[in-house]
Amino acid sequence: MTYRSGIVLLITLFLFACGGGGASTQTPPTPNTPALSNPGNGGTPDTMYPDYNTTPQPADMTGMEKDAQQIAADIRLGWNIGNTMEATGGETAWGNPEVSAALIKLVKDSGFNAIRIPLAWDQYADQDSAEIDDAWLDRVHEVVQMCFDENLYVLVNIHWDGGWLENNVTTEQQDNVNAKQRAFWQQIATKLRDFDQKLLFASANEPAVEDAEQMEVLLTYHQTFVDAVRETGGKNAYRTLVVQGPTTDIEKTNDLWTHMPVDTITNRLMAEVHFYTPYQFTLMREDESWGAQFYFWGEAYHSDTQPERNATFGDETLLEEQFALMKVQFVDMGIPVILGEFSAMRRTNLTGDDLQRHLDSRAYYHQYVVEAALRNGLLPFYWDNGSLDALNSGIFNRQQNTVFDQQTLDALLAGEQAAP
């Protein structure tokens, strides 16, 4: 998750050149022609690791007829299997059980129609060859199949994953990261190639980028991702792919993003940002010298007895301004935007009237985020870390496969129903 704070100033919108997704003039591959590209494109050394694109297939459009905008029109409310398959040390290392078909069915039955699966890969790979363990590839395939069995859209990514990409968006590490990015995505894309258009791939999670130089490096990582997936062919020649803004921060994305990757087919790219604003309300766990936690968001939920705990910035107006930036920069240009993560922690360490006001305020926040996101063309995916304790965001009891936080679930569904 991305940590941000402070009052966000509006920045001047700028026009950007779109090299792919929605603006490419390249001819789409035909069903009988593999979508091949230059393995070295994007600064990727093609000799650092073995070439894992060992079984490229002719492009196959079966079940891949929808473009990115048509898929975006289908996705209404998404959910993250957080702190699970990206956990350092294994799927259950952070306290959540293994993903089960019963959990996925519960998510679907509760009103979600898309699931984002944060994933680790590097800990399951040989560090000399970048070869991913077959058992892990099989497990990922199994979980994706569970989602498909419930007719859900699925977003598979490379998450924090030890930071090999996220913490190394630098010119010094550019060649090394591009080499691993290519090797990993060749293997992931090949393993999952036969799933239809309901499966989307995402290049990264929250790549740490602070300036224009780093942004240019990040764009090579995204280009390598697109090239690696496309060159495997089959349904991957037409698969919708998702690329992340700098730190998936809305302001940085609006300020630093210059163009989408070049693609071999038009209208098959999406952008991704996350939203945890204001940080003092959504993620802050203890007061700091520079500021205090917010318990109450939205003017109608402000407290008269604890005014110092009211959100003094990051209210509805700022949220609308932030989402509007992404609408103008991407959605209005024909590029859908995934709001890949959002949530506000549940402060059940409070008591009495303060607790109830907080919970009501939190529900209002989640409802507002979902409704405003969909209204602006952003596709919202709630961040659920699986924990039911205070200062966490779990909706479902994953041990018992039941709904734990009905108020939050109802708020998310109300936001979706209120949106156009």
GROMACS .gro file of C-alpha atoms in nm:
model
  420
    1MET     CA    1   0.000   0.000   0.000
    2THR     CA    2   0.106   0.355  -0.066
    3TYR     CA    3   0.154   0.595   0.225
    4ARG     CA    4   0.082   0.958   0.161
    5SER     CA    5  -0.008   1.260   0.369
    6GLY     CA    6  -0.035   1.635   0.359
    7ILE     CA    7  -0.260   1.867   0.172
    8VAL     CA    8  -0.245   1.788  -0.198
    9LEU     CA    9  -0.225   2.089  -0.425
   10LEU     CA   10  -0.399   2.082  -0.756
   11ILE     CA   11  -0.153   2.053  -1.038
   12THR     CA   12  -0.191   2.164  -1.396
   13LEU     CA   13  -0.324   1.898  -1.625
   14PHE     CA   14  -0.096   1.819  -1.911
   15LEU     CA   15  -0.146   1.645  -2.241
   16PHE     CA   16   0.052   1.329  -2.290
   17ALA     CA   17   0.138   1.119  -2.590
   18CYS     CA   18  -0.023   0.776  -2.592
   19GLY     CA   19   0.201   0.524  -2.761
   20GLY     CA   20  -0.025   0.219  -2.714
   21GLY     CA   21  -0.361   0.120  -2.565
   22GLY     CA   22  -0.613   0.324  -2.751
   23ALA     CA   23  -0.381   0.524  -2.975
   24SER     CA   24  -0.150   0.277  -3.143
   25THR     CA   25  -0.167   0.270  -3.520
   26GLN     CA   26  -0.002  -0.070  -3.544
   27THR     CA   27  -0.194  -0.347  -3.714
   28PRO     CA   28  -0.343  -0.604  -3.472
   29PRO     CA   29  -0.206  -0.955  -3.511
   30THR     CA   30  -0.432  -1.189  -3.703
   31PRO     CA   31  -0.552  -1.510  -3.539
   32ASN     CA   32  -0.293  -1.703  -3.739
   33THR     CA   33   0.005  -1.477  -3.672
   34PRO     CA   34   0.203  -1.480  -3.346
   35ALA     CA   35   0.231  -1.140  -3.179
   36LEU     CA   36   0.609  -1.133  -3.158
   37SER     CA   37   0.820  -0.835  -3.052
   38ASN     CA   38   1.183  -0.754  -2.995
   39PRO     CA   39   1.295  -0.928  -2.673
   40GLY     CA   40   1.549  -0.652  -2.617
   41ASN     CA   41   1.296  -0.370  -2.638
   42GLY     CA   42   1.283  -0.157  -2.324
   43GLY     CA   43   1.647  -0.210  -2.234
   44THR     CA   44   1.607  -0.578  -2.149
   45PRO     CA   45   1.932  -0.775  -2.189
   46ASP     CA   46   1.834  -1.097  -2.362
   47THR     CA   47   2.131  -1.295  -2.238
   48MET     CA   48   2.112  -1.251  -1.860
   49TYR     CA   49   1.858  -1.534  -1.813
   50PRO     CA   50   1.741  -1.817  -2.038
   51ASP     CA   51   1.472  -1.741  -2.291
   52TYR     CA   52   1.155  -1.886  -2.137
   53ASN     CA   53   0.938  -1.818  -2.440
   54THR     CA   54   1.003  -2.171  -2.558
   55THR     CA   55   0.655  -2.253  -2.689
   56PRO     CA   56   0.517  -1.940  -2.861
   57GLN     CA   57   0.180  -1.996  -3.024
   58PRO     CA   58  -0.005  -1.834  -3.311
   59ALA     CA   59  -0.235  -1.556  -3.192
   60ASP     CA   60  -0.575  -1.688  -3.083
   61MET     CA   61  -0.870  -1.451  -3.051
   62THR     CA   62  -1.111  -1.714  -2.919
   63GLY     CA   63  -1.273  -1.570  -2.608
   64MET     CA   64  -1.065  -1.251  -2.640
   65GLU     CA   65  -1.304  -1.034  -2.840
   66LYS     CA   66  -1.351  -0.759  -2.579
   67ASP     CA   67  -1.107  -0.468  -2.569
   68ALA     CA   68  -1.000  -0.282  -2.255
   69GLN     CA   69  -1.293  -0.040  -2.259
   70GLN     CA   70  -1.546  -0.320  -2.299
   71ILE     CA   71  -1.389  -0.511  -2.011
   72ALA     CA   72  -1.388  -0.194  -1.801
   73ALA     CA   73  -1.761  -0.160  -1.864
   74ASP     CA   74  -1.809  -0.507  -1.713
   75ILE     CA   75  -1.603  -0.459  -1.394
   76ARG     CA   76  -1.807  -0.293  -1.121
   77LEU     CA   77  -1.660  -0.392  -0.786
   78GLY     CA   78  -1.332  -0.570  -0.718
   79TRP     CA   79  -1.172  -0.728  -0.412
   80ASN     CA   80  -0.809  -0.801  -0.319
   81ILE     CA   81  -0.693  -1.133  -0.173
   82GLY     CA   82  -0.450  -0.927   0.035
   83ASN     CA   83  -0.163  -1.053   0.252
   84THR     CA   84  -0.188  -1.403   0.112
   85MET     CA   85  -0.023  -1.512  -0.211
   86GLU     CA   86   0.225  -1.225  -0.193
   87ALA     CA   87   0.324  -1.308   0.166
   88THR     CA   88   0.695  -1.344   0.235
   89GLY     CA   89   0.755  -1.704   0.338
   90GLY     CA   90   0.451  -1.861   0.176
   91GLU     CA   91   0.076  -1.831   0.126
   92THR     CA   92  -0.013  -1.865   0.496
   93ALA     CA   93   0.288  -1.681   0.641
   94TRP     CA   94   0.096  -1.362   0.723
   95GLY     CA   95  -0.187  -1.530   0.907
   96ASN     CA   96  -0.436  -1.599   0.630
   97PRO     CA   97  -0.538  -1.951   0.523
   98GLU     CA   98  -0.475  -2.083   0.176
   99VAL     CA   99  -0.718  -1.949  -0.081
  100SER     CA  100  -1.009  -2.186  -0.119
  101ALA     CA  101  -1.292  -2.230  -0.366
  102ALA     CA  102  -1.534  -2.163  -0.080
  103LEU     CA  103  -1.378  -1.822  -0.017
  104ILE     CA  104  -1.395  -1.728  -0.383
  105LYS     CA  105  -1.760  -1.832  -0.398
  106LEU     CA  106  -1.833  -1.621  -0.089
  107VAL     CA  107  -1.671  -1.319  -0.253
  108LYS     CA  108  -1.877  -1.368  -0.568
  109ASP     CA  109  -2.200  -1.428  -0.375
  110SER     CA  110  -2.133  -1.112  -0.172
  111GLY     CA  111  -2.153  -0.892  -0.482
  112PHE     CA  112  -1.798  -0.861  -0.621
  113ASN     CA  113  -1.737  -0.943  -0.985
  114ALA     CA  114  -1.358  -0.909  -1.000
  115ILE     CA  115  -1.065  -1.027  -0.788
  116ARG     CA  116  -0.712  -0.890  -0.778
  117ILE     CA  117  -0.452  -1.149  -0.672
  118PRO     CA  118  -0.137  -0.986  -0.532
  119LEU     CA  119   0.145  -1.231  -0.604
  120ALA     CA  120   0.505  -1.299  -0.510
  121TRP     CA  121   0.727  -1.472  -0.764
  122ASP     CA  122   1.089  -1.403  -0.675
  123GLN     CA  123   1.088  -1.614  -0.358
  124TYR     CA  124   0.973  -1.908  -0.570
  125ALA     CA  125   1.239  -1.858  -0.837
  126ASP     CA  126   1.595  -1.978  -0.880
  127GLN     CA  127   1.811  -1.671  -0.821
  128ASP     CA  128   2.064  -1.768  -1.085
  129SER     CA  129   1.827  -1.857  -1.368
  130ALA     CA  130   1.502  -1.672  -1.269
  131GLU     CA  131   1.316  -1.998  -1.328
  132ILE     CA  132   0.990  -2.004  -1.128
  133ASP     CA  133   0.909  -2.323  -0.939
  134ASP     CA  134   0.655  -2.535  -1.125
  135ALA     CA  135   0.458  -2.605  -0.806
  136TRP     CA  136   0.400  -2.231  -0.753
  137LEU     CA  137   0.296  -2.177  -1.113
  138ASP     CA  138   0.053  -2.465  -1.071
  139ARG     CA  139  -0.085  -2.313  -0.750
  140VAL     CA  140  -0.143  -1.975  -0.913
  141HIS     CA  141  -0.315  -2.147  -1.204
  142GLU     CA  142  -0.536  -2.333  -0.956
  143VAL     CA  143  -0.647  -2.013  -0.779
  144VAL     CA  144  -0.715  -1.836  -1.109
  145GLN     CA  145  -0.927  -2.133  -1.210
  146MET     CA  146  -1.125  -2.100  -0.885
  147CYS     CA  147  -1.207  -1.743  -0.984
  148PHE     CA  148  -1.302  -1.845  -1.337
  149ASP     CA  149  -1.530  -2.115  -1.198
  150GLU     CA  150  -1.726  -1.827  -1.037
  151ASN     CA  151  -1.722  -1.623  -1.361
  152LEU     CA  152  -1.508  -1.347  -1.207
  153TYR     CA  153  -1.263  -1.114  -1.374
  154VAL     CA  154  -0.914  -1.176  -1.238
  155LEU     CA  155  -0.611  -0.946  -1.215
  156VAL     CA  156  -0.273  -1.118  -1.166
  157ASN     CA  157   0.030  -0.904  -1.084
  158ILE     CA  158   0.386  -0.899  -0.956
  159HIS     CA  159   0.338  -0.744  -0.613
  160TRP     CA  160   0.603  -0.608  -0.375
  161ASP     CA  161   0.784  -0.940  -0.409
  162GLY     CA  162   1.081  -0.842  -0.193
  163GLY     CA  163   1.118  -0.513  -0.376
  164TRP     CA  164   1.331  -0.641  -0.664
  165LEU     CA  165   1.136  -0.420  -0.904
  166GLU     CA  166   0.950  -0.176  -0.678
  167ASN     CA  167   1.260  -0.055  -0.493
  168ASN     CA  168   1.489  -0.052  -0.795
  169VAL     CA  169   1.343   0.187  -1.048
  170THR     CA  170   1.686   0.331  -1.120
  171THR     CA  171   1.921   0.356  -1.415
  172GLU     CA  172   2.178   0.152  -1.221
  173GLN     CA  173   1.943  -0.145  -1.186
  174GLN     CA  174   1.753  -0.099  -1.509
  175ASP     CA  175   1.915  -0.382  -1.705
  176ASN     CA  176   1.894  -0.631  -1.419
  177VAL     CA  177   1.530  -0.556  -1.346
  178ASN     CA  178   1.428  -0.565  -1.711
  179ALA     CA  179   1.596  -0.903  -1.750
  180LYS     CA  180   1.404  -1.051  -1.457
  181GLN     CA  181   1.081  -0.880  -1.561
  182ARG     CA  182   1.106  -1.044  -1.902
  183ALA     CA  183   1.196  -1.386  -1.762
  184PHE     CA  184   0.914  -1.385  -1.508
  185TRP     CA  185   0.644  -1.265  -1.744
  186GLN     CA  186   0.744  -1.510  -2.016
  187GLN     CA  187   0.681  -1.789  -1.764
  188ILE     CA  188   0.368  -1.643  -1.604
  189ALA     CA  189   0.210  -1.560  -1.938
  190THR     CA  190   0.287  -1.902  -2.082
  191LYS     CA  191   0.141  -2.083  -1.779
  192LEU     CA  192  -0.181  -1.879  -1.782
  193ARG     CA  193  -0.208  -1.833  -2.159
  194ASP     CA  194  -0.520  -2.044  -2.212
  195PHE     CA  195  -0.747  -1.839  -1.983
  196ASP     CA  196  -0.978  -1.607  -2.175
  197GLN     CA  197  -1.030  -1.230  -2.160
  198LYS     CA  198  -1.150  -1.235  -1.798
  199LEU     CA  199  -0.785  -1.273  -1.694
  200LEU     CA  200  -0.580  -0.952  -1.691
  201PHE     CA  201  -0.207  -0.919  -1.621
  202ALA     CA  202  -0.054  -0.627  -1.426
  203SER     CA  203   0.312  -0.532  -1.468
  204ALA     CA  204   0.389  -0.435  -1.107
  205ASN     CA  205   0.231  -0.303  -0.786
  206GLU     CA  206   0.357   0.026  -0.643
  207PRO     CA  207   0.687   0.106  -0.819
  208ALA     CA  208   0.881   0.367  -0.620
  209VAL     CA  209   0.923   0.664  -0.855
  210GLU     CA  210   0.984   1.023  -0.749
  211ASP     CA  211   1.105   1.208  -1.060
  212ALA     CA  212   1.109   1.215  -1.438
  213GLU     CA  213   1.429   1.013  -1.468
  214GLN     CA  214   1.286   0.728  -1.263
  215MET     CA  215   0.963   0.751  -1.460
  216GLU     CA  216   1.151   0.684  -1.782
  217VAL     CA  217   1.307   0.377  -1.624
  218LEU     CA  218   0.967   0.254  -1.507
  219LEU     CA  219   0.831   0.288  -1.858
  220THR     CA  220   1.100   0.046  -1.980
  221TYR     CA  221   0.983  -0.206  -1.718
  222HIS     CA  222   0.628  -0.172  -1.847
  223GLN     CA  223   0.744  -0.204  -2.208
  224THR     CA  224   0.934  -0.520  -2.122
  225PHE     CA  225   0.619  -0.656  -1.958
  226VAL     CA  226   0.403  -0.587  -2.263
  227ASP     CA  227   0.661  -0.734  -2.500
  228ALA     CA  228   0.715  -1.048  -2.290
  229VAL     CA  229   0.344  -1.123  -2.266
  230ARG     CA  230   0.268  -1.055  -2.631
  231GLU     CA  231   0.554  -1.267  -2.764
  232THR     CA  232   0.409  -1.580  -2.600
  233GLY     CA  233   0.118  -1.558  -2.842
  234GLY     CA  234  -0.206  -1.750  -2.811
  235LYS     CA  235  -0.470  -1.558  -2.618
  236ASN     CA  236  -0.193  -1.339  -2.476
  237ALA     CA  237  -0.170  -1.168  -2.813
  238TYR     CA  238  -0.502  -1.001  -2.726
  239ARG     CA  239  -0.501  -0.998  -2.345
  240THR     CA  240  -0.572  -0.669  -2.166
  241LEU     CA  241  -0.265  -0.558  -1.973
  242VAL     CA  242  -0.238  -0.312  -1.682
  243VAL     CA  243   0.053  -0.076  -1.613
  244GLN     CA  244   0.108   0.119  -1.291
  245GLY     CA  245   0.166   0.488  -1.233
  246PRO     CA  246   0.462   0.609  -1.024
  247THR     CA  247   0.404   0.474  -0.670
  248THR     CA  248   0.047   0.430  -0.803
  249ASP     CA  249  -0.003   0.780  -0.662
  250ILE     CA  250  -0.257   0.991  -0.846
  251GLU     CA  251  -0.071   1.323  -0.824
  252LYS     CA  252   0.261   1.172  -0.928
  253THR     CA  253   0.094   0.988  -1.212
  254ASN     CA  254  -0.068   1.307  -1.335
  255ASP     CA  255   0.261   1.493  -1.306
  256LEU     CA  256   0.514   1.237  -1.434
  257TRP     CA  257   0.334   1.001  -1.671
  258THR     CA  258   0.420   1.070  -2.034
  259HIS     CA  259   0.297   0.779  -2.245
  260MET     CA  260   0.164   0.426  -2.248
  261PRO     CA  261   0.381   0.139  -2.367
  262VAL     CA  262   0.389   0.061  -2.737
  263ASP     CA  263   0.165  -0.236  -2.808
  264THR     CA  264   0.112  -0.472  -3.100
  265ILE     CA  265  -0.265  -0.430  -3.076
  266THR     CA  266  -0.485  -0.130  -3.006
  267ASN     CA  267  -0.708  -0.072  -2.706
  268ARG     CA  268  -0.578  -0.351  -2.483
  269LEU     CA  269  -0.402  -0.148  -2.211
  270MET     CA  270  -0.520  -0.006  -1.877
  271ALA     CA  271  -0.351   0.216  -1.619
  272GLU     CA  272  -0.352   0.157  -1.242
  273VAL     CA  273  -0.343   0.387  -0.939
  274HIS     CA  274  -0.422   0.334  -0.568
  275PHE     CA  275  -0.601   0.558  -0.319
  276TYR     CA  276  -0.535   0.588   0.055
  277THR     CA  277  -0.616   0.954   0.109
  278PRO     CA  278  -0.614   1.099   0.367
  279TYR     CA  279  -0.342   0.880   0.517
  280GLN     CA  280  -0.427   0.993   0.871
  281PHE     CA  281  -0.771   0.837   0.830
  282THR     CA  282  -0.698   0.531   0.617
  283LEU     CA  283  -0.365   0.394   0.742
  284MET     CA  284  -0.212   0.593   1.026
  285ARG     CA  285  -0.180   0.373   1.337
  286GLU     CA  286  -0.045   0.620   1.594
  287ASP     CA  287  -0.005   0.993   1.635
  288GLU     CA  288   0.318   1.149   1.513
  289SER     CA  289   0.495   1.474   1.591
  290TRP     CA  290   0.386   1.610   1.253
  291GLY     CA  291   0.020   1.516   1.288
  292ALA     CA  292  -0.254   1.316   1.455
  293GLN     CA  293  -0.476   1.032   1.340
  294PHE     CA  294  -0.816   1.111   1.192
  295TYR     CA  295  -1.110   0.908   1.322
  296PHE     CA  296  -1.391   1.083   1.138
  297TRP     CA  297  -1.416   1.153   0.762
  298GLY     CA  298  -1.688   1.354   0.593
  299GLU     CA  299  -1.829   1.675   0.732
  300ALA     CA  300  -2.157   1.510   0.831
  301TYR     CA  301  -1.962   1.271   1.055
  302HIS     CA  302  -1.733   1.520   1.227
  303SER     CA  303  -1.723   1.504   1.604
  304ASP     CA  304  -1.806   1.796   1.833
  305THR     CA  305  -1.641   1.628   2.131
  306GLN     CA  306  -1.315   1.530   1.955
  307PRO     CA  307  -1.269   1.794   1.684
  308GLU     CA  308  -0.895   1.724   1.674
  309ARG     CA  309  -0.981   1.380   1.527
  310ASN     CA  310  -1.185   1.518   1.237
  311ALA     CA  311  -1.032   1.496   0.891
  312THR     CA  312  -0.908   1.846   0.819
  313PHE     CA  313  -0.816   1.765   0.459
  314GLY     CA  314  -0.871   1.491   0.204
  315ASP     CA  315  -1.249   1.525   0.212
  316GLU     CA  316  -1.505   1.473  -0.064
  317THR     CA  317  -1.383   1.771  -0.262
  318LEU     CA  318  -1.025   1.647  -0.283
  319LEU     CA  319  -1.138   1.296  -0.368
  320GLU     CA  320  -1.344   1.429  -0.656
  321GLU     CA  321  -1.050   1.636  -0.779
  322GLN     CA  322  -0.814   1.338  -0.764
  323PHE     CA  323  -1.042   1.103  -0.955
  324ALA     CA  324  -1.117   1.373  -1.211
  325LEU     CA  325  -0.743   1.398  -1.286
  326MET     CA  326  -0.738   1.032  -1.386
  327LYS     CA  327  -1.055   1.069  -1.587
  328VAL     CA  328  -0.907   1.349  -1.796
  329GLN     CA  329  -0.561   1.197  -1.827
  330PHE     CA  330  -0.663   0.841  -1.912
  331VAL     CA  331  -1.034   0.757  -1.925
  332ASP     CA  332  -1.125   1.041  -2.160
  333MET     CA  333  -0.836   0.927  -2.382
  334GLY     CA  334  -0.983   0.577  -2.408
  335ILE     CA  335  -0.761   0.417  -2.141
  336PRO     CA  336  -0.949   0.259  -1.848
  337VAL     CA  337  -0.806   0.300  -1.499
  338ILE     CA  338  -0.791   0.032  -1.232
  339LEU     CA  339  -0.820   0.169  -0.877
  340GLY     CA  340  -0.624  -0.133  -0.762
  341GLU     CA  341  -0.634  -0.065  -0.388
  342PHE     CA  342  -0.833   0.148  -0.147
  343SER     CA  343  -0.955   0.106   0.210
  344ALA     CA  344  -0.967   0.273   0.549
  345MET     CA  345  -0.867   0.073   0.854
  346ARG     CA  346  -1.128  -0.026   1.111
  347ARG     CA  347  -1.045   0.153   1.439
  348THR     CA  348  -1.227  -0.082   1.676
  349ASN     CA  349  -0.987   0.021   1.951
  350LEU     CA  350  -1.229   0.314   2.000
  351THR     CA  351  -1.530   0.283   2.227
  352GLY     CA  352  -1.885   0.411   2.272
  353ASP     CA  353  -2.013   0.696   2.058
  354ASP     CA  354  -1.666   0.756   1.911
  355LEU     CA  355  -1.654   0.400   1.779
  356GLN     CA  356  -1.999   0.419   1.622
  357ARG     CA  357  -1.929   0.757   1.465
  358HIS     CA  358  -1.601   0.626   1.328
  359LEU     CA  359  -1.759   0.312   1.182
  360ASP     CA  360  -2.037   0.514   1.021
  361SER     CA  361  -1.783   0.760   0.885
  362ARG     CA  362  -1.571   0.476   0.750
  363ALA     CA  363  -1.870   0.320   0.577
  364TYR     CA  364  -1.951   0.656   0.420
  365TYR     CA  365  -1.589   0.683   0.299
  366HIS     CA  366  -1.600   0.345   0.128
  367GLN     CA  367  -1.936   0.412  -0.031
  368TYR     CA  368  -1.819   0.749  -0.159
  369VAL     CA  369  -1.493   0.609  -0.303
  370VAL     CA  370  -1.674   0.338  -0.498
  371GLU     CA  371  -1.946   0.565  -0.633
  372ALA     CA  372  -1.706   0.845  -0.730
  373ALA     CA  373  -1.458   0.601  -0.883
  374LEU     CA  374  -1.716   0.439  -1.110
  375ARG     CA  375  -1.864   0.777  -1.198
  376ASN     CA  376  -1.520   0.888  -1.320
  377GLY     CA  377  -1.442   0.565  -1.503
  378LEU     CA  378  -1.212   0.413  -1.237
  379LEU     CA  379  -1.262   0.047  -1.146
  380PRO     CA  380  -1.249   0.006  -0.765
  381PHE     CA  381  -1.080  -0.290  -0.591
  382TYR     CA  382  -1.115  -0.293  -0.211
  383TRP     CA  383  -0.797  -0.380  -0.017
  384ASP     CA  384  -0.879  -0.665   0.222
  385ASN     CA  385  -0.578  -0.782   0.423
  386GLY     CA  386  -0.773  -1.064   0.586
  387SER     CA  387  -0.726  -0.946   0.944
  388LEU     CA  388  -1.032  -0.892   1.162
  389ASP     CA  389  -0.846  -0.712   1.442
  390ALA     CA  390  -0.844  -0.339   1.511
  391LEU     CA  391  -0.658  -0.122   1.259
  392ASN     CA  392  -0.717  -0.369   0.976
  393SER     CA  393  -0.948  -0.409   0.678
  394GLY     CA  394  -1.076  -0.767   0.656
  395ILE     CA  395  -1.435  -0.803   0.536
  396PHE     CA  396  -1.450  -1.182   0.534
  397ASN     CA  397  -1.362  -1.431   0.803
  398ARG     CA  398  -1.145  -1.649   0.585
  399GLN     CA  399  -1.118  -1.924   0.844
  400GLN     CA  400  -1.495  -1.975   0.851
  401ASN     CA  401  -1.582  -1.836   0.507
  402THR     CA  402  -1.840  -1.594   0.643
  403VAL     CA  403  -1.898  -1.220   0.621
  404PHE     CA  404  -1.737  -1.046   0.919
  405ASP     CA  405  -1.780  -0.675   0.838
  406GLN     CA  406  -2.131  -0.644   0.699
  407GLN     CA  407  -2.134  -0.264   0.734
  408THR     CA  408  -1.836  -0.222   0.504
  409LEU     CA  409  -1.970  -0.474   0.255
  410ASP     CA  410  -2.304  -0.294   0.247
  411ALA     CA  411  -2.129   0.040   0.195
  412LEU     CA  412  -1.928  -0.091  -0.100
  413LEU     CA  413  -2.240  -0.237  -0.260
  414ALA     CA  414  -2.433   0.085  -0.202
  415GLY     CA  415  -2.159   0.281  -0.375
  416GLU     CA  416  -2.166   0.046  -0.671
  417GLN     CA  417  -2.545   0.063  -0.696
  418ALA     CA  418  -2.545   0.442  -0.679
  419ALA     CA  419  -2.293   0.477  -0.962
  420PRO     CA  420  -2.403   0.517  -1.323
   0.00000   0.00000   0.00000
